PDB file of N, CA and C in Angstrom:
ATOM      1  N   CYS A 485     -37.146   6.416 -55.494  1.00 59.00           N
ATOM      2  CA  CYS A 485     -35.818   6.420 -56.042  1.00 59.00           C
ATOM      3  C   CYS A 485     -35.454   7.848 -56.445  1.00 59.00           C
ATOM      4  N   LYS A 486     -34.326   8.333 -56.010  1.00 60.00           N
ATOM      5  CA  LYS A 486     -33.898   9.691 -56.326  1.00 60.00           C
ATOM      6  C   LYS A 486     -32.505   9.656 -56.918  1.00 60.00           C
ATOM      7  N   ASP A 487     -32.162  10.728 -57.652  1.00 57.00           N
ATOM      8  CA  ASP A 487     -30.809  10.812 -58.176  1.00 57.00           C
ATOM      9  C   ASP A 487     -29.863  11.264 -57.068  1.00 57.00           C
ATOM     10  N   GLY A 488     -28.605  11.469 -57.393  1.00 65.00           N
ATOM     11  CA  GLY A 488     -27.613  11.852 -56.397  1.00 65.00           C
ATOM     12  C   GLY A 488     -27.881  13.183 -55.725  1.00 65.00           C
ATOM     13  N   LYS A 489     -28.748  14.006 -56.334  1.00 66.00           N
ATOM     14  CA  LYS A 489     -29.097  15.310 -55.759  1.00 66.00           C
ATOM     15  C   LYS A 489     -30.450  15.280 -55.058  1.00 66.00           C
ATOM     16  N   GLY A 490     -31.038  14.102 -54.910  1.00 60.00           N
ATOM     17  CA  GLY A 490     -32.317  13.971 -54.212  1.00 60.00           C
ATOM     18  C   GLY A 490     -33.530  14.262 -55.070  1.00 60.00           C
ATOM     19  N   ARG A 491     -33.362  14.270 -56.395  1.00 62.00           N
ATOM     20  CA  ARG A 491     -34.470  14.577 -57.298  1.00 62.00           C
ATOM     21  C   ARG A 491     -34.944  13.302 -57.991  1.00 62.00           C
ATOM     22  N   VAL A 492     -36.218  13.321 -58.417  1.00 70.00           N
ATOM     23  CA  VAL A 492     -36.759  12.159 -59.120  1.00 70.00           C
ATOM     24  C   VAL A 492     -36.894  12.400 -60.619  1.00 70.00           C
ATOM     25  N   GLY A 493     -36.747  13.645 -61.076  1.00 74.00           N
ATOM     26  CA  GLY A 493     -36.754  13.920 -62.507  1.00 74.00           C
ATOM     27  C   GLY A 493     -38.103  14.213 -63.109  1.00 74.00           C
ATOM     28  N   ASN A 494     -38.980  14.804 -62.342  1.00 77.00           N
ATOM     29  CA  ASN A 494     -40.251  15.237 -62.915  1.00 77.00           C
ATOM     30  C   ASN A 494     -40.679  16.546 -62.275  1.00 77.00           C
ATOM     31  N   ARG A 495     -41.591  17.231 -62.959  1.00 78.00           N
ATOM     32  CA  ARG A 495     -42.201  18.445 -62.415  1.00 78.00           C
ATOM     33  C   ARG A 495     -43.698  18.237 -62.446  1.00 78.00           C
ATOM     34  N   VAL A 496     -44.364  18.804 -61.461  1.00 76.00           N
ATOM     35  CA  VAL A 496     -45.813  18.636 -61.372  1.00 76.00           C
ATOM     36  C   VAL A 496     -46.492  19.987 -61.350  1.00 76.00           C
ATOM     37  N   GLN A 497     -47.762  19.980 -61.706  1.00 74.00           N
ATOM     38  CA  GLN A 497     -48.570  21.190 -61.727  1.00 74.00           C
ATOM     39  C   GLN A 497     -49.946  20.852 -61.182  1.00 74.00           C
ATOM     40  N   PRO A 498     -50.384  21.562 -60.130  1.00 71.00           N
ATOM     41  CA  PRO A 498     -51.757  21.335 -59.677  1.00 71.00           C
ATOM     42  C   PRO A 498     -52.738  21.945 -60.678  1.00 71.00           C
ATOM     43  N   VAL A 499     -53.757  21.188 -61.036  1.00 76.00           N
ATOM     44  CA  VAL A 499     -54.794  21.652 -61.951  1.00 76.00           C
ATOM     45  C   VAL A 499     -56.127  21.286 -61.325  1.00 76.00           C
ATOM     46  N   ASN A 500     -56.943  22.305 -61.074  1.00 75.00           N
ATOM     47  CA  ASN A 500     -58.202  22.110 -60.365  1.00 75.00           C
ATOM     48  C   ASN A 500     -57.925  21.357 -59.065  1.00 75.00           C
ATOM     49  N   LYS A 501     -58.438  20.158 -58.918  1.00 74.00           N
ATOM     50  CA  LYS A 501     -58.215  19.407 -57.681  1.00 74.00           C
ATOM     51  C   LYS A 501     -57.262  18.240 -57.883  1.00 74.00           C
ATOM     52  N   GLY A 502     -56.506  18.261 -58.990  1.00 78.00           N
ATOM     53  CA  GLY A 502     -55.563  17.188 -59.260  1.00 78.00           C
ATOM     54  C   GLY A 502     -54.146  17.707 -59.400  1.00 78.00           C
ATOM     55  N   VAL A 503     -53.187  16.798 -59.395  1.00 85.00           N
ATOM     56  CA  VAL A 503     -51.775  17.117 -59.592  1.00 85.00           C
ATOM     57  C   VAL A 503     -51.303  16.283 -60.778  1.00 85.00           C
ATOM     58  N   TYR A 504     -50.697  16.949 -61.764  1.00 87.00           N
ATOM     59  CA  TYR A 504     -50.311  16.288 -63.004  1.00 87.00           C
ATOM     60  C   TYR A 504     -48.834  16.498 -63.306  1.00 87.00           C
ATOM     61  N   ASN A 505     -48.216  15.500 -63.944  1.00 87.00           N
ATOM     62  CA  ASN A 505     -46.842  15.636 -64.418  1.00 87.00           C
ATOM     63  C   ASN A 505     -46.837  16.565 -65.616  1.00 87.00           C
ATOM     64  N   ASN A 506     -46.020  17.617 -65.574  1.00 88.00           N
ATOM     65  CA  ASN A 506     -45.872  18.452 -66.757  1.00 88.00           C
ATOM     66  C   ASN A 506     -44.467  18.359 -67.332  1.00 88.00           C
ATOM     67  N   LEU A 507     -43.615  17.514 -66.746  1.00 88.00           N
ATOM     68  CA  LEU A 507     -42.285  17.235 -67.283  1.00 88.00           C
ATOM     69  C   LEU A 507     -41.769  15.951 -66.655  1.00 88.00           C
ATOM     70  N   VAL A 508     -41.254  15.069 -67.483  1.00 91.00           N
ATOM     71  CA  VAL A 508     -40.552  13.877 -66.998  1.00 91.00           C
ATOM     72  C   VAL A 508     -39.234  13.828 -67.764  1.00 91.00           C
ATOM     73  N   GLN A 509     -38.131  13.938 -67.052  1.00 90.00           N
ATOM     74  CA  GLN A 509     -36.821  13.955 -67.692  1.00 90.00           C
ATOM     75  C   GLN A 509     -36.426  12.556 -68.148  1.00 90.00           C
ATOM     76  N   LYS A 510     -35.895  12.491 -69.361  1.00 90.00           N
ATOM     77  CA  LYS A 510     -35.447  11.225 -69.938  1.00 90.00           C
ATOM     78  C   LYS A 510     -34.364  10.607 -69.054  1.00 90.00           C
ATOM     79  N   ASN A 511     -34.479   9.320 -68.814  1.00 88.00           N
ATOM     80  CA  ASN A 511     -33.517   8.537 -68.022  1.00 88.00           C
ATOM     81  C   ASN A 511     -33.470   8.911 -66.541  1.00 88.00           C
ATOM     82  N   ALA A 512     -34.392   9.723 -66.067  1.00 88.00           N
ATOM     83  CA  ALA A 512     -34.464  10.067 -64.644  1.00 88.00           C
ATOM     84  C   ALA A 512     -35.227   8.966 -63.905  1.00 88.00           C
ATOM     85  N   PRO A 513     -35.096   8.908 -62.574  1.00 88.00           N
ATOM     86  CA  PRO A 513     -35.835   7.898 -61.813  1.00 88.00           C
ATOM     87  C   PRO A 513     -37.342   7.897 -62.108  1.00 88.00           C
ATOM     88  N   ALA A 514     -37.934   9.074 -62.305  1.00 88.00           N
ATOM     89  CA  ALA A 514     -39.370   9.136 -62.610  1.00 88.00           C
ATOM     90  C   ALA A 514     -39.682   8.421 -63.922  1.00 88.00           C
ATOM     91  N   ALA A 515     -38.844   8.616 -64.930  1.00 90.00           N
ATOM     92  CA  ALA A 515     -39.043   7.950 -66.219  1.00 90.00           C
ATOM     93  C   ALA A 515     -38.864   6.443 -66.077  1.00 90.00           C
ATOM     94  N   HIS A 516     -37.865   6.024 -65.328  1.00 89.00           N
ATOM     95  CA  HIS A 516     -37.637   4.591 -65.119  1.00 89.00           C
ATOM     96  C   HIS A 516     -38.790   3.948 -64.341  1.00 89.00           C
ATOM     97  N   ALA A 517     -39.472   4.740 -63.519  1.00 89.00           N
ATOM     98  CA  ALA A 517     -40.618   4.228 -62.763  1.00 89.00           C
ATOM     99  C   ALA A 517     -41.886   4.183 -63.608  1.00 89.00           C
ATOM    100  N   GLY A 518     -41.822   4.731 -64.838  1.00 92.00           N
ATOM    101  CA  GLY A 518     -42.968   4.673 -65.735  1.00 92.00           C
ATOM    102  C   GLY A 518     -43.825   5.921 -65.759  1.00 92.00           C
ATOM    103  N   LEU A 519     -43.430   6.983 -65.053  1.00 89.00           N
ATOM    104  CA  LEU A 519     -44.200   8.221 -65.100  1.00 89.00           C
ATOM    105  C   LEU A 519     -44.063   8.855 -66.473  1.00 89.00           C
ATOM    106  N   ARG A 520     -45.168   9.452 -66.959  1.00 92.00           N
ATOM    107  CA  ARG A 520     -45.171  10.084 -68.270  1.00 92.00           C
ATOM    108  C   ARG A 520     -45.822  11.448 -68.178  1.00 92.00           C
ATOM    109  N   PHE A 521     -45.521  12.310 -69.160  1.00 90.00           N
ATOM    110  CA  PHE A 521     -46.148  13.626 -69.250  1.00 90.00           C
ATOM    111  C   PHE A 521     -47.661  13.458 -69.225  1.00 90.00           C
ATOM    112  N   GLY A 522     -48.328  14.266 -68.413  1.00 90.00           N
ATOM    113  CA  GLY A 522     -49.784  14.238 -68.342  1.00 90.00           C
ATOM    114  C   GLY A 522     -50.362  13.267 -67.335  1.00 90.00           C
ATOM    115  N   ASP A 523     -49.541  12.389 -66.770  1.00 90.00           N
ATOM    116  CA  ASP A 523     -50.045  11.459 -65.754  1.00 90.00           C
ATOM    117  C   ASP A 523     -50.557  12.226 -64.544  1.00 90.00           C
ATOM    118  N   GLN A 524     -51.680  11.779 -64.004  1.00 88.00           N
ATOM    119  CA  GLN A 524     -52.187  12.362 -62.770  1.00 88.00           C
ATOM    120  C   GLN A 524     -51.560  11.630 -61.592  1.00 88.00           C
ATOM    121  N   ILE A 525     -51.052  12.399 -60.648  1.00 86.00           N
ATOM    122  CA  ILE A 525     -50.507  11.830 -59.418  1.00 86.00           C
ATOM    123  C   ILE A 525     -51.595  11.932 -58.365  1.00 86.00           C
ATOM    124  N   GLN A 526     -52.002  10.810 -57.831  1.00 87.00           N
ATOM    125  CA  GLN A 526     -53.091  10.796 -56.860  1.00 87.00           C
ATOM    126  C   GLN A 526     -52.601  10.728 -55.426  1.00 87.00           C
ATOM    127  N   MET A 527     -51.461  10.055 -55.208  1.00 87.00           N
ATOM    128  CA  MET A 527     -50.941   9.905 -53.850  1.00 87.00           C
ATOM    129  C   MET A 527     -49.419   9.985 -53.870  1.00 87.00           C
ATOM    130  N   ILE A 528     -48.853  10.534 -52.815  1.00 83.00           N
ATOM    131  CA  ILE A 528     -47.412  10.527 -52.590  1.00 83.00           C
ATOM    132  C   ILE A 528     -47.196   9.977 -51.195  1.00 83.00           C
ATOM    133  N   ASN A 529     -46.440   8.892 -51.102  1.00 85.00           N
ATOM    134  CA  ASN A 529     -46.189   8.229 -49.810  1.00 85.00           C
ATOM    135  C   ASN A 529     -47.489   7.919 -49.073  1.00 85.00           C
ATOM    136  N   ASP A 530     -48.462   7.374 -49.811  1.00 91.00           N
ATOM    137  CA  ASP A 530     -49.766   6.969 -49.262  1.00 91.00           C
ATOM    138  C   ASP A 530     -50.613   8.126 -48.745  1.00 91.00           C
ATOM    139  N   VAL A 531     -50.318   9.359 -49.193  1.00 87.00           N
ATOM    140  CA  VAL A 531     -51.097  10.537 -48.800  1.00 87.00           C
ATOM    141  C   VAL A 531     -51.714  11.135 -50.063  1.00 87.00           C
ATOM    142  N   SER A 532     -53.028  11.349 -50.051  1.00 87.00           N
ATOM    143  CA  SER A 532     -53.712  11.938 -51.194  1.00 87.00           C
ATOM    144  C   SER A 532     -53.206  13.359 -51.438  1.00 87.00           C
ATOM    145  N   VAL A 533     -52.997  13.705 -52.719  1.00 84.00           N
ATOM    146  CA  VAL A 533     -52.557  15.056 -53.061  1.00 84.00           C
ATOM    147  C   VAL A 533     -53.671  15.856 -53.726  1.00 84.00           C
ATOM    148  N   ALA A 534     -54.879  15.317 -53.756  1.00 82.00           N
ATOM    149  CA  ALA A 534     -56.006  16.030 -54.349  1.00 82.00           C
ATOM    150  C   ALA A 534     -56.220  17.350 -53.622  1.00 82.00           C
ATOM    151  N   GLY A 535     -56.238  18.433 -54.370  1.00 79.00           N
ATOM    152  CA  GLY A 535     -56.465  19.752 -53.794  1.00 79.00           C
ATOM    153  C   GLY A 535     -55.254  20.366 -53.125  1.00 79.00           C
ATOM    154  N   CYS A 536     -54.090  19.729 -53.220  1.00 75.00           N
ATOM    155  CA  CYS A 536     -52.876  20.259 -52.585  1.00 75.00           C
ATOM    156  C   CYS A 536     -52.291  21.409 -53.393  1.00 75.00           C
ATOM    157  N   SER A 537     -51.614  22.310 -52.716  1.00 74.00           N
ATOM    158  CA  SER A 537     -50.895  23.393 -53.383  1.00 74.00           C
ATOM    159  C   SER A 537     -49.524  22.884 -53.811  1.00 74.00           C
ATOM    160  N   MET A 538     -48.810  23.677 -54.599  1.00 73.00           N
ATOM    161  CA  MET A 538     -47.457  23.295 -55.015  1.00 73.00           C
ATOM    162  C   MET A 538     -46.548  23.107 -53.812  1.00 73.00           C
ATOM    163  N   SER A 539     -46.654  23.978 -52.817  1.00 75.00           N
ATOM    164  CA  SER A 539     -45.784  23.843 -51.640  1.00 75.00           C
ATOM    165  C   SER A 539     -46.108  22.565 -50.867  1.00 75.00           C
ATOM    166  N   ASP A 540     -47.375  22.147 -50.858  1.00 76.00           N
ATOM    167  CA  ASP A 540     -47.744  20.890 -50.197  1.00 76.00           C
ATOM    168  C   ASP A 540     -47.141  19.691 -50.924  1.00 76.00           C
ATOM    169  N   VAL A 541     -47.132  19.741 -52.248  1.00 71.00           N
ATOM    170  CA  VAL A 541     -46.648  18.626 -53.056  1.00 71.00           C
ATOM    171  C   VAL A 541     -45.139  18.489 -52.953  1.00 71.00           C
ATOM    172  N   HIS A 542     -44.428  19.602 -52.893  1.00 67.00           N
ATOM    173  CA  HIS A 542     -42.961  19.545 -52.809  1.00 67.00           C
ATOM    174  C   HIS A 542     -42.576  19.184 -51.407  1.00 67.00           C
TER     175      HIS A 542
END
């Protein structure tokens, strides 16, 4: 789910071999989906993001 500008309302940061939420905007699709600050994201569209760079994640 994305907003009218194609965004989901969160920012991520790769840390070691994981990807973590470092911002979830209030009332954004990410917040409505239950994402919270500090959550580890393990997969995006059924693809593992472990060890991915920021450009890979975006």
